mmCIF file of C-alpha atoms in Angstrom:
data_model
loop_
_atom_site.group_PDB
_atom_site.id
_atom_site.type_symbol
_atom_site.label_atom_id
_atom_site.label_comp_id
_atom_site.label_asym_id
_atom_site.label_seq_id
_atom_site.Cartn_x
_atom_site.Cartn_y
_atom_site.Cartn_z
ATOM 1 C CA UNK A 1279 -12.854 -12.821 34.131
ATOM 2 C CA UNK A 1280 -10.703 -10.368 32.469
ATOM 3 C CA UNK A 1281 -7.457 -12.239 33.064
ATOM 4 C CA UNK A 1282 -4.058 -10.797 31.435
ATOM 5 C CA UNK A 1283 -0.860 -11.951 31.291
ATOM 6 C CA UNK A 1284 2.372 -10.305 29.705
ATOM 7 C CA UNK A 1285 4.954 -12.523 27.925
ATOM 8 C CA UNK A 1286 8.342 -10.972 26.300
ATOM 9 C CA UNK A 1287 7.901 -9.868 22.945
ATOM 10 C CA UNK A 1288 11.124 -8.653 21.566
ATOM 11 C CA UNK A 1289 10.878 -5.532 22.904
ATOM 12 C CA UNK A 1290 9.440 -5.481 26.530
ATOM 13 C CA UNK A 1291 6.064 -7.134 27.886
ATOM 14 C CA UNK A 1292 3.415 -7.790 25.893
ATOM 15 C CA UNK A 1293 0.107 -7.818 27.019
ATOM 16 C CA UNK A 1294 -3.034 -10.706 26.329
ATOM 17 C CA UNK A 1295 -6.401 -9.459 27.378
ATOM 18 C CA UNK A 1296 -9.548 -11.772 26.827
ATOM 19 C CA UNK A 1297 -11.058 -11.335 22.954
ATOM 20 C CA UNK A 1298 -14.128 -9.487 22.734
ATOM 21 C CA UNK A 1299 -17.453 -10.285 20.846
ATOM 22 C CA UNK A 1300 -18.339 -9.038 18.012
ATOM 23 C CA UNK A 1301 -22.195 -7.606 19.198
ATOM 24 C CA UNK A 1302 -23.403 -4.440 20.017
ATOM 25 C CA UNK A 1303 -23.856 -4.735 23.632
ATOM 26 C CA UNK A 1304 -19.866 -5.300 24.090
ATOM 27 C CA UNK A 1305 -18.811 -3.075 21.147
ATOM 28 C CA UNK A 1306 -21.233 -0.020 22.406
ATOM 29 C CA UNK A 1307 -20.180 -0.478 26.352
ATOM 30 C CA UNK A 1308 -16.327 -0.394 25.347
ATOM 31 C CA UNK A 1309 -17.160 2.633 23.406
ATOM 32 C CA UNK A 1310 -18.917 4.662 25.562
ATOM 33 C CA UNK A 1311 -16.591 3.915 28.315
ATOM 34 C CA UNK A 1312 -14.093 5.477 25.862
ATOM 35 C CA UNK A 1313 -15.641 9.114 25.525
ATOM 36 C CA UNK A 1314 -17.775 8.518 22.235
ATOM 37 C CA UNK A 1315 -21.222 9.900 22.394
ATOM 38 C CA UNK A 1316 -24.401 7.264 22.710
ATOM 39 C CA UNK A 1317 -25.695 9.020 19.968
ATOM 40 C CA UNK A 1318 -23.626 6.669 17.557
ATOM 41 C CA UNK A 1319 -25.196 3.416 17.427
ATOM 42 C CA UNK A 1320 -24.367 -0.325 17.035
ATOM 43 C CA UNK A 1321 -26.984 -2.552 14.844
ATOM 44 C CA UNK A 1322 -26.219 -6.410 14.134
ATOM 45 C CA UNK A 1323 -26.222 -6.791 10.659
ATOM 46 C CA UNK A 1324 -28.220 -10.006 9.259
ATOM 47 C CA UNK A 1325 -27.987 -10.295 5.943
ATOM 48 C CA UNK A 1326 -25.798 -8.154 2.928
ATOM 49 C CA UNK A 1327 -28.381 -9.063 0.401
ATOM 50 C CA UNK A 1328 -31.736 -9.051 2.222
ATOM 51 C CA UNK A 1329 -33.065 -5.398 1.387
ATOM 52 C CA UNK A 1330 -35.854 -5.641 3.985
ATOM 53 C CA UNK A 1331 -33.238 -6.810 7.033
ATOM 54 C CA UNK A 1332 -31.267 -3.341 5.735
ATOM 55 C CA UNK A 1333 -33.719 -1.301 5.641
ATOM 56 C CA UNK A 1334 -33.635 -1.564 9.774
ATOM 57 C CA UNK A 1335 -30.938 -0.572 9.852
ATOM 58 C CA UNK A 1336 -30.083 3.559 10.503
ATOM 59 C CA UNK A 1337 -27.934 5.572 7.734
ATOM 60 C CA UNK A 1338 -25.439 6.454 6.928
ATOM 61 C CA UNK A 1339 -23.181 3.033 8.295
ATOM 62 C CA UNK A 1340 -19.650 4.570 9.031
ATOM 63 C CA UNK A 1341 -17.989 1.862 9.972
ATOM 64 C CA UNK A 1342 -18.453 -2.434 9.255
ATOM 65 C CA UNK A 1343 -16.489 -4.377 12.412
ATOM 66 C CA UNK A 1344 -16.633 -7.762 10.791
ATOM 67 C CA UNK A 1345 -14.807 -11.096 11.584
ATOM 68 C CA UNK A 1346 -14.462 -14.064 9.873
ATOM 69 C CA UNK A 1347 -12.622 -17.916 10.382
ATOM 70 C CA UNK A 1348 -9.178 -17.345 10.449
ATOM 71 C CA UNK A 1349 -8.794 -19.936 7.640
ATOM 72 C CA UNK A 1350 -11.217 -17.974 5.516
ATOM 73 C CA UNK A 1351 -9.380 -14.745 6.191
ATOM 74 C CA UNK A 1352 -5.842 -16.380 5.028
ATOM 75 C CA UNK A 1353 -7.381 -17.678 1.733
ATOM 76 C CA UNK A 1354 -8.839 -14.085 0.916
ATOM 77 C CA UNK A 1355 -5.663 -11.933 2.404
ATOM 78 C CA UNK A 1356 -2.618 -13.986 3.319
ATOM 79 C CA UNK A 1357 -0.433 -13.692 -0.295
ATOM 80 C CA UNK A 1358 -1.708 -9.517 -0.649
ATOM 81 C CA UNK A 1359 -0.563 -9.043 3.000
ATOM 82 C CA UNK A 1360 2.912 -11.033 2.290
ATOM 83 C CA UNK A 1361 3.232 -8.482 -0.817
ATOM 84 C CA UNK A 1362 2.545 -5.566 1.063
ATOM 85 C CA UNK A 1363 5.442 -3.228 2.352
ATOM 86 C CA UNK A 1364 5.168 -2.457 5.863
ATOM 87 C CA UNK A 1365 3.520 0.989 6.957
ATOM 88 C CA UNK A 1366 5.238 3.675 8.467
ATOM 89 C CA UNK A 1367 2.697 6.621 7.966
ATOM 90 C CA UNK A 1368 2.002 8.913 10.521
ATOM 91 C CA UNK A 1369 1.105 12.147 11.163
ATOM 92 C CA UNK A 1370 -2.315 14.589 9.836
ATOM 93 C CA UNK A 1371 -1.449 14.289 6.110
ATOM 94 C CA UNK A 1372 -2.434 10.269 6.728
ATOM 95 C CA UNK A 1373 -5.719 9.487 4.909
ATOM 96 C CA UNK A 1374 -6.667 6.902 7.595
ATOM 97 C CA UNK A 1375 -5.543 6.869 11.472
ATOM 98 C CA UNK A 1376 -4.134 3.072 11.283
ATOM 99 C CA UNK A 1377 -3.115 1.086 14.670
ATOM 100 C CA UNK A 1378 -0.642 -2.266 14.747
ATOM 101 C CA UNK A 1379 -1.964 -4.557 16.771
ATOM 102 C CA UNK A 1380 0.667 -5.870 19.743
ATOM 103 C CA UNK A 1381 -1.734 -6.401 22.398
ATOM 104 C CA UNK A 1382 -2.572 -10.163 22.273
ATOM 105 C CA UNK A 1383 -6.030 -11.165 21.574
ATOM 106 C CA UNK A 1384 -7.317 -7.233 21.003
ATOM 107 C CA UNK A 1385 -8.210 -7.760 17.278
ATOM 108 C CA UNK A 1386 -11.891 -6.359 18.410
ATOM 109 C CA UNK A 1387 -10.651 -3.261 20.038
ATOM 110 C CA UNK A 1388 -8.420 -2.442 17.154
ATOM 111 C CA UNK A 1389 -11.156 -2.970 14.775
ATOM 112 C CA UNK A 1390 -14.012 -0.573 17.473
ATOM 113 C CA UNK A 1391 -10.917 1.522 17.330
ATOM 114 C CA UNK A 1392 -10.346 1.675 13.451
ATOM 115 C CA UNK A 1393 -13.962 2.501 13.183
ATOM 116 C CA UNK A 1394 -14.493 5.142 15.983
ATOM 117 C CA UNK A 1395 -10.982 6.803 15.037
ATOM 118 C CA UNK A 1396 -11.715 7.329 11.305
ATOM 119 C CA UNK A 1397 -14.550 8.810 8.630
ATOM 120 C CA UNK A 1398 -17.861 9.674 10.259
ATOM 121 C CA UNK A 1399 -17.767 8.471 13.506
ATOM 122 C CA UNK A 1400 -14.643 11.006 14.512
ATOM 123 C CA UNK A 1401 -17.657 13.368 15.465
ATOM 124 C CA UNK A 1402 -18.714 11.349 17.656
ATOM 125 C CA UNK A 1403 -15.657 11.523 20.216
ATOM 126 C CA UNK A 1404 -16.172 13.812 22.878
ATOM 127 C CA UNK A 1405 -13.707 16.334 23.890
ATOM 128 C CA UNK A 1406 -11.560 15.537 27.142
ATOM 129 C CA UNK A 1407 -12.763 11.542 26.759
ATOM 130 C CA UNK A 1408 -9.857 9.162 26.693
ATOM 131 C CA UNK A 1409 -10.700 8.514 23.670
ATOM 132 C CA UNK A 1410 -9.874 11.716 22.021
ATOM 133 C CA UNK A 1411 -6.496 11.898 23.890
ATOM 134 C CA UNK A 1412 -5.845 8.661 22.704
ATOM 135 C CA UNK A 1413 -6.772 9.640 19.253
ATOM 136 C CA UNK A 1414 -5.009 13.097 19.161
ATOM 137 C CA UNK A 1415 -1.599 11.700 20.400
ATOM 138 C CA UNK A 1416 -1.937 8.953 18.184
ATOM 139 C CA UNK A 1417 -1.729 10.986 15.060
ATOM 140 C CA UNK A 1418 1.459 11.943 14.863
ATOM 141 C CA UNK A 1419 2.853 9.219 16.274
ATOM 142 C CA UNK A 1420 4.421 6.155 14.099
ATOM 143 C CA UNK A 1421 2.862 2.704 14.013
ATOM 144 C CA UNK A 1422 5.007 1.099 16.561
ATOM 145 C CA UNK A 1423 4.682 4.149 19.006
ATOM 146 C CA UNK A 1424 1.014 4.539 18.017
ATOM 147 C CA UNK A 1425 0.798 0.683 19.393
ATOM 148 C CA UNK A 1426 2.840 1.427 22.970
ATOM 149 C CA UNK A 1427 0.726 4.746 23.410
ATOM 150 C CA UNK A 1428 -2.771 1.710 23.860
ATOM 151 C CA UNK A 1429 -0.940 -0.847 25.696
ATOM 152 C CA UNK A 1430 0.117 1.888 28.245
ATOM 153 C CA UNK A 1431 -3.258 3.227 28.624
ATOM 154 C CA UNK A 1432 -4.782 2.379 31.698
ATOM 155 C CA UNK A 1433 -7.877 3.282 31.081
ATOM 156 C CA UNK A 1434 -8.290 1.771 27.427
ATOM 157 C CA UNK A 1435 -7.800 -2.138 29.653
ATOM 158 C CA UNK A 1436 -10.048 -1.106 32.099
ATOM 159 C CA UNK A 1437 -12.700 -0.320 29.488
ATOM 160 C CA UNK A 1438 -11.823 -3.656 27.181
ATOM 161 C CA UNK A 1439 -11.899 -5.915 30.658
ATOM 162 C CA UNK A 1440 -15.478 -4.167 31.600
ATOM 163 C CA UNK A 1441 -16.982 -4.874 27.935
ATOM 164 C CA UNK A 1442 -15.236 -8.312 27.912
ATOM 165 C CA UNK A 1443 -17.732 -9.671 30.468
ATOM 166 C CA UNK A 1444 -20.660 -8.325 28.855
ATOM 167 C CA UNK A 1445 -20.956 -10.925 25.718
ATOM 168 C CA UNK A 1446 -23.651 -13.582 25.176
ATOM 169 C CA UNK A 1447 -21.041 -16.006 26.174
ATOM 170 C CA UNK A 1448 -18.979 -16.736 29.364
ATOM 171 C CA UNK A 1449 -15.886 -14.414 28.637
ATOM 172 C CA UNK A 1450 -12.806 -17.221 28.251
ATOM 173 C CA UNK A 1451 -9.590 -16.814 30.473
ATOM 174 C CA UNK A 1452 -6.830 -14.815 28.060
ATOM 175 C CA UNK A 1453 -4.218 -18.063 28.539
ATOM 176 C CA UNK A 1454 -6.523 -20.521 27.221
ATOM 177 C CA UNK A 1455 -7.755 -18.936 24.319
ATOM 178 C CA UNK A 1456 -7.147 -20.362 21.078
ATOM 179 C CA UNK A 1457 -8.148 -17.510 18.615
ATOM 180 C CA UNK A 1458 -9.617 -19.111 15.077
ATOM 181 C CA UNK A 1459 -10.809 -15.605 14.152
ATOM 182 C CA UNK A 1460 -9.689 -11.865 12.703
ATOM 183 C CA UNK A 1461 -11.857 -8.755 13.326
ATOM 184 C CA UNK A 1462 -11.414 -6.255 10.218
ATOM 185 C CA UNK A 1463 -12.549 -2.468 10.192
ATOM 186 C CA UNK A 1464 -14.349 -1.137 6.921
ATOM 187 C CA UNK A 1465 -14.572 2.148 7.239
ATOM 188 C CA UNK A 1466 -15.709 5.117 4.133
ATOM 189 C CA UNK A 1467 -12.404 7.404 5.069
ATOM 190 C CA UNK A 1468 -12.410 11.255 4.585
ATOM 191 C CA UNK A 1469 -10.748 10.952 1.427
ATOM 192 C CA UNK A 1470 -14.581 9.251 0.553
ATOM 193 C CA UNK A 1471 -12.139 5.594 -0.036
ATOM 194 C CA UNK A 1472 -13.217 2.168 1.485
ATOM 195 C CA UNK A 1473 -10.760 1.634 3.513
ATOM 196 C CA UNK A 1474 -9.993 -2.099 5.220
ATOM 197 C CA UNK A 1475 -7.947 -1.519 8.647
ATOM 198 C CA UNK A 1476 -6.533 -4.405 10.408
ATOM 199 C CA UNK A 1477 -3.973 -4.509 12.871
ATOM 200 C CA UNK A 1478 -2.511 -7.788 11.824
ATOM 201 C CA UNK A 1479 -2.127 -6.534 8.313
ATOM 202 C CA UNK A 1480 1.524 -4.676 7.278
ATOM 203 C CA UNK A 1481 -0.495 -1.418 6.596
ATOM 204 C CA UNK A 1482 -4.188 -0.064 5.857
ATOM 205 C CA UNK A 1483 -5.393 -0.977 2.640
ATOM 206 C CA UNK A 1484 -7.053 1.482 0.433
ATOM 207 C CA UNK A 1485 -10.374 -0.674 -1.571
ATOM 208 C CA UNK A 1486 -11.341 2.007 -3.756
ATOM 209 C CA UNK A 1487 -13.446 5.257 -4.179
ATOM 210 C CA UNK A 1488 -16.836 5.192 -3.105
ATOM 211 C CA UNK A 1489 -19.729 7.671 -4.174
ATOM 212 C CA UNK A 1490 -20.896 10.684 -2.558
ATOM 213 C CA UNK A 1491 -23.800 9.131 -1.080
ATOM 214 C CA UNK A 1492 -21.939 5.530 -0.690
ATOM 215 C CA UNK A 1493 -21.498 4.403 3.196
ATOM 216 C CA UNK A 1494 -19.705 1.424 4.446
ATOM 217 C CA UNK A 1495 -22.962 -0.743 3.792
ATOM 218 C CA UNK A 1496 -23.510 0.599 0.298
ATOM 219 C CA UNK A 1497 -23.554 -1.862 -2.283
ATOM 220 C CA UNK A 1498 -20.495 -0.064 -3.952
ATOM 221 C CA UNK A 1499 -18.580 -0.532 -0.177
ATOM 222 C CA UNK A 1500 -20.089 -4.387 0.206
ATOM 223 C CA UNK A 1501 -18.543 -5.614 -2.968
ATOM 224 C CA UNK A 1502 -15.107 -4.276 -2.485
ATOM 225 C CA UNK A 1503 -14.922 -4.992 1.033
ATOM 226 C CA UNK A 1504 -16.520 -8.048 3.372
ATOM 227 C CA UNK A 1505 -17.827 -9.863 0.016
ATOM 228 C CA UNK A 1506 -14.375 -10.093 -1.003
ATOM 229 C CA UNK A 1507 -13.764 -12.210 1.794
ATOM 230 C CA UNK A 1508 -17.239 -14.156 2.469
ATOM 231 C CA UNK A 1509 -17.096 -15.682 -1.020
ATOM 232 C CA UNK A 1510 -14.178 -17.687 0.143
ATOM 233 C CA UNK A 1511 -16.252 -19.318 2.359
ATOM 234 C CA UNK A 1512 -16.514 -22.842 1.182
ATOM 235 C CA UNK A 1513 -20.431 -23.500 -0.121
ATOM 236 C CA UNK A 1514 -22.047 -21.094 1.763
ATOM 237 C CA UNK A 1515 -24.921 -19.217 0.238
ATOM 238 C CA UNK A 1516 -25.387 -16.494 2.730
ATOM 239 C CA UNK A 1517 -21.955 -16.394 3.945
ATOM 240 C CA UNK A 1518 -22.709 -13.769 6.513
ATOM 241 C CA UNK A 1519 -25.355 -16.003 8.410
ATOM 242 C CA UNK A 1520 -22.388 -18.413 8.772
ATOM 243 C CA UNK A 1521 -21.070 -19.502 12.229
ATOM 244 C CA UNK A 1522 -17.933 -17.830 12.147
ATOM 245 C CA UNK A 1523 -18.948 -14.907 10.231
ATOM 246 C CA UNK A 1524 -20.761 -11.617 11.921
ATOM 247 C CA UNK A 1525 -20.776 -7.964 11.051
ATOM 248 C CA UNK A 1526 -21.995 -4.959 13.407
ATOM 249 C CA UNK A 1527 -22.137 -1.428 12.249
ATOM 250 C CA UNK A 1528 -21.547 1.727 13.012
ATOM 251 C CA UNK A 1529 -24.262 4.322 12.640
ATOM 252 C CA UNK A 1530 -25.801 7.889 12.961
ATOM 253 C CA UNK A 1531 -28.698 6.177 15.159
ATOM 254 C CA UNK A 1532 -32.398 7.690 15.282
ATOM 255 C CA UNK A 1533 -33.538 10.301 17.257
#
């Protein structure tokens, strides 16, 4: 099910893997695979405004892996990304670990690796797991590098193929997907800003300073992040209910 093809892309062969969903069964098997510890969990998340749905769900949130239409995401970031200059950051002064995206169809495990690579959920990698090779040589790499350092990996496509297949839905062949979607990382950064990560972006985009006790599902985090993009959704009163629309989140789970 996990069918790939490479096509030229300027500058070798580029890979296209089949898209991942965005639910906690696929996010959680693609992580673990990687090296990060099961004591981070994945929880759907329902509602932003229903108080009694959040209260489910286990604090602090790290991370938000949301995705949205691609035709809301254009009307909420399209002219800010065509302003932006393009991001060459790299090495440990960097307030956020950011990847570029050159792997076709991978907008979910850029966004899983956004969230697992950044704030909180760092301490959740364990040592000598792939993913905290991936994540150490990444550092002082620059973005283009930092993108040839996960298409080379090996064992990062044998994870996302594995996960791939493990959706609610029949996984579709790479070649025949159409993708009408982006994936997005919020994530509370060390710095304590909301940071939005997205590997079709120029550059990681700082959203502003967040409390001490803020997370990534704190109100503070909610209106300067995903709500800035579900209110372009035409008419729709609980945006993230939506078809189109769903957010999973990273979290310290319960003991």
């Amino acid at each position: 099910m996990a069918t790939m093809r490479e096509t030229s892309n300027g500058h070798g062969k580029k890979k296209l893997w089949v898209p991942l969903e965005n639910n906690p069964d696929v996010m959680s098997s693609l992580a673990y695979q990687l090296g990060v510890s099961s004591k981070l969990g994945f929880h759907d998340i329902y509602s932003l405004d229903d108080a009694d749905l959040l209260s489910y769900i286990p604090r602090p949130a790290y991370a938000l892996l949301f995705i949205c239409p691609a035709e809301v995401f254009a009307r909420s970031r399209d002219a800010e990304d065509a302003a932006m200059s393009t991001y060459h950051g790299s090495g440990p002064s960097e307030p956020v670990i950011w990847f570029k995206q050159t792997i076709g169809h991978a907008c979910g495990l850029i966004a899983l690796l956004h969230g697992l690579c950044n704030g909180g959920a760092v301490k959740y990698i364990q040592p000598g797991s792939e993913l905290a090779r991936i994540r150490k040589e990444a550092v002082p790499l620059a973005p283009a590098a930092r993108a040839d350092l996960l298409n080379d990996s090996d064992a990062l496509e044998h994870a996302h193929k594995t996960a791939a297949q493990k959706g609610d839905t029949i996984a579709p062949i790479a070649e025949d997907y159409v993708d009408g979607h982006h994936f997005i990382c919020f994530v509370k950064g060390e710095d304590g800003h909301l940071w939005e990560l997205n590997g079709g972006m120029k550059g990681p985009v700082d959203r502003g300073v967040l409390g001490k006790d803020d997370d990534a599902l704190s109100e503070k985090a909610l209106d300067l992040g995903p709500r800035t993009i579900l209110e372009k959704a035409r008419g729709a009163q609980n945006a993230a209910a939506e078809v189109g629309f769903s957010i999973v989140a990273l979290v310290e789970e319960f003991e």
